[in-house]
Short mmCIF file of C-alpha atoms in Angstrom, two decimals:
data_model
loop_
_atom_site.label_atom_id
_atom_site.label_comp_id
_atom_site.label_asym_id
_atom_site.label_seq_id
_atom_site.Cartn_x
_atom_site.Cartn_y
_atom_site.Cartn_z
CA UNK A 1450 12.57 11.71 11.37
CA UNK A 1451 15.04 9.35 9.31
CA UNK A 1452 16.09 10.87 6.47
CA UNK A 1453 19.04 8.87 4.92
CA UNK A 1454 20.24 5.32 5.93
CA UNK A 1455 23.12 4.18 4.60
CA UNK A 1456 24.73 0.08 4.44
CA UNK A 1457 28.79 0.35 5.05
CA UNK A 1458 31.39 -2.53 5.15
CA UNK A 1459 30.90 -6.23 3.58
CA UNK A 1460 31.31 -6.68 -0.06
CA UNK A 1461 28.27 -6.05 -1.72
CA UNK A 1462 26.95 -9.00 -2.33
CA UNK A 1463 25.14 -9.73 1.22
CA UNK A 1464 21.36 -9.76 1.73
CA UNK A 1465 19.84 -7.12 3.68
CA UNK A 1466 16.51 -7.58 5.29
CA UNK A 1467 15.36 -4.88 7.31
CA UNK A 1468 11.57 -4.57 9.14
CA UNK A 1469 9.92 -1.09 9.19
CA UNK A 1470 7.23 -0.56 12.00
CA UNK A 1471 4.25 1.31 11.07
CA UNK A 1472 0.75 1.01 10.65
CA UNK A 1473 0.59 3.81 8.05
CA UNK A 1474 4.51 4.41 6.37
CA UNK A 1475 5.50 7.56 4.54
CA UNK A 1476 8.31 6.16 2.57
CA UNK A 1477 10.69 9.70 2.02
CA UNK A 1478 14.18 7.89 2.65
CA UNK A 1479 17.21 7.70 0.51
CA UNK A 1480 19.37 4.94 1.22
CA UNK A 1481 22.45 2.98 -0.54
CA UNK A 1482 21.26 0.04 -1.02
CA UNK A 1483 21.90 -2.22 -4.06
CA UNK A 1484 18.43 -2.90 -5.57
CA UNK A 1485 18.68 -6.77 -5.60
CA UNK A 1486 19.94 -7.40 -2.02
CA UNK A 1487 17.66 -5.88 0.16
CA UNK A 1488 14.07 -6.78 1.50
CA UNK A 1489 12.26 -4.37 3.30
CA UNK A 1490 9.50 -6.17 5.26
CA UNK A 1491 6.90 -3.58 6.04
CA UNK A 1492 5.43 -4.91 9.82
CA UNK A 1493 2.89 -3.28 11.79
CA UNK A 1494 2.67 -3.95 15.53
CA UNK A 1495 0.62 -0.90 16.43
CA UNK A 1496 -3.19 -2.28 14.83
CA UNK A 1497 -4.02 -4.69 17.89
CA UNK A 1498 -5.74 -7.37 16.12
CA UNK A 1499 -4.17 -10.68 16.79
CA UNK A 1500 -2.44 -11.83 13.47
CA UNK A 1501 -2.31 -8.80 11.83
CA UNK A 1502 1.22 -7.70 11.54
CA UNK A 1503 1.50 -6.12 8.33
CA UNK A 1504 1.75 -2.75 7.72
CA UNK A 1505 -1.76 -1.07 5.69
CA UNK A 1506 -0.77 1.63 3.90
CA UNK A 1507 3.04 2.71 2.58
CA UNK A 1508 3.34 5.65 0.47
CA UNK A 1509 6.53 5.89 -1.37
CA UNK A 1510 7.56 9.46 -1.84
CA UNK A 1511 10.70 9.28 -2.77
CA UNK A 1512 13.05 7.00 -4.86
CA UNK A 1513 12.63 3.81 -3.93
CA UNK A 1514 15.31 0.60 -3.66
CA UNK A 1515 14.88 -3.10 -3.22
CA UNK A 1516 11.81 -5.37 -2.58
CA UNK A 1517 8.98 -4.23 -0.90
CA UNK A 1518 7.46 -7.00 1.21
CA UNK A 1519 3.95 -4.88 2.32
CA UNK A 1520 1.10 -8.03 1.20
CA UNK A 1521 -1.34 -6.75 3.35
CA UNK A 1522 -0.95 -2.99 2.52
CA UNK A 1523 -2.09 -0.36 -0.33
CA UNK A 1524 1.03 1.00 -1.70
CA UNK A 1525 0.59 4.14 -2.59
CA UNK A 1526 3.79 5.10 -5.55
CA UNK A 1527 4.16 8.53 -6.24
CA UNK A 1528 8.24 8.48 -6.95
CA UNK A 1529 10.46 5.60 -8.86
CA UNK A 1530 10.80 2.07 -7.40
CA UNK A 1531 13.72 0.33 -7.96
CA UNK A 1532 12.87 -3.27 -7.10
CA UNK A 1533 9.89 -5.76 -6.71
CA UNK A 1534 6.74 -4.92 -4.92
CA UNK A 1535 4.23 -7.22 -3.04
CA UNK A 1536 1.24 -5.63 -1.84
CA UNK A 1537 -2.17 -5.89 -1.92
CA UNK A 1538 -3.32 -2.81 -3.88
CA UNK A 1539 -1.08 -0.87 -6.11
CA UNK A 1540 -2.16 2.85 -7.02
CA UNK A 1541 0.14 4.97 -9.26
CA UNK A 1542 0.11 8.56 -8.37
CA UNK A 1543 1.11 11.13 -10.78
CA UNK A 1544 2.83 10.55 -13.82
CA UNK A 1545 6.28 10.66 -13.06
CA UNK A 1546 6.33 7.54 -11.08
CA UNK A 1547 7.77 4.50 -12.66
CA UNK A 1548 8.42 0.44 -11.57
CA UNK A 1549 12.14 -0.55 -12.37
CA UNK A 1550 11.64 -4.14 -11.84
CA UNK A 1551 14.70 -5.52 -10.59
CA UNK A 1552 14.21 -8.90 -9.25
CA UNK A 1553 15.13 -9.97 -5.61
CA UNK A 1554 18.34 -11.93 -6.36
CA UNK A 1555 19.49 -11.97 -2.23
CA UNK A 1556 19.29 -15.49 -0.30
CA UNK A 1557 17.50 -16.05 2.86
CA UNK A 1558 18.07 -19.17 4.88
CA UNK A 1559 14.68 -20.25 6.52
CA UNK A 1560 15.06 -21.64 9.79
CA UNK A 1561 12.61 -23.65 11.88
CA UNK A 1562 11.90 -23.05 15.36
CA UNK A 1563 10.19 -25.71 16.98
CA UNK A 1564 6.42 -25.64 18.19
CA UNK A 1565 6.28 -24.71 21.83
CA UNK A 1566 3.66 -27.16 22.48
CA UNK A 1567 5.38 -29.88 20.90
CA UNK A 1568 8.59 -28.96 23.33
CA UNK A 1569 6.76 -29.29 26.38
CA UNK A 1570 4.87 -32.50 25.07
CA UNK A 1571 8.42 -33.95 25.10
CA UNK A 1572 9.39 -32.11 28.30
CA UNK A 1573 6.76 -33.94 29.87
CA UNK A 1574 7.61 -37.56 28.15
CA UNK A 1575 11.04 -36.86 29.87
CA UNK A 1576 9.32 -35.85 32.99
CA UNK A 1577 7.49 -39.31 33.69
CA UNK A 1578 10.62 -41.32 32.25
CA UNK A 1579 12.79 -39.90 34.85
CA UNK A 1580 9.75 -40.13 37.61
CA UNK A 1581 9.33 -43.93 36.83
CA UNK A 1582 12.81 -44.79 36.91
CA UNK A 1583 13.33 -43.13 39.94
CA UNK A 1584 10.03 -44.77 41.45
CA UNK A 1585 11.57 -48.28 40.16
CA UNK A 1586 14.75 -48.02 42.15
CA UNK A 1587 12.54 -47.00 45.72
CA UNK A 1588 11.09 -50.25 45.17
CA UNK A 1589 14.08 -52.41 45.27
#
């Protein structure tokens, strides 16, 4: 069990994205982490239908820091978050949990990869260039 995580080194001001497995999450983990910087994407590879990759249910027990990125789960909050949430259902438990919102202020660069269909579509343009010109040379 993973009781403490902690971010060393850098300056502060990088983004921190980090991807918790789980189909079900009991969130009881104290970390270092400035607020604004870090993005925890909530992923579950564990429910075996095709697409579905997001965790279902987090609970947070314990104080919680930076943006949770959970869209397909129920959060479950019974301890402070420190951050942004998206989820799909909210439920506040108890009366001593509280929402700090402190906006995601990190930056992600996007990158493309390209379609594997269109890669061999142009794999095989290549393919039949290089077989005709090959096939035009025999002839002479």
């Amino acid at each position: 069990t993973l009781n403490n995580i902690s971010f060393n080194g850098g300056t502060g001001d990088e983004t921190i994205v980090v991807n918790v497995l789980g189909h079900t999450v009991d969130w009881g983990l104290s970390t270092n982490a400035t607020d604004g910087k870090i993005l925890w994407n909530f992923v579950d590879q564990a429910s075996g239908v095709k697409g579905d990759t997001s965790a279902q249910t987090l609970n947070v027990n314990k104080m919680f820091k930076g943006t949770i990125l959970a869209p397909a789960a129920d959060v479950n909050q019974s301890a402070n978050i420190n951050g942004t949430l998206i989820a799909k259902n909210w439920n506040i438990i108890g009366k001593n949990a509280t929402m700090m919102d402190t906006p995601f202020t990190g930056k992600i660069t996007l990158v493309s990869a390209p379609e594997p269909a269109g890669v061999m579509t142009m794999g095989g343009f290549l393919g039949l260039a290089l077989f005709s010109r090959r096939r035009a040379a025999v002839r002479l």
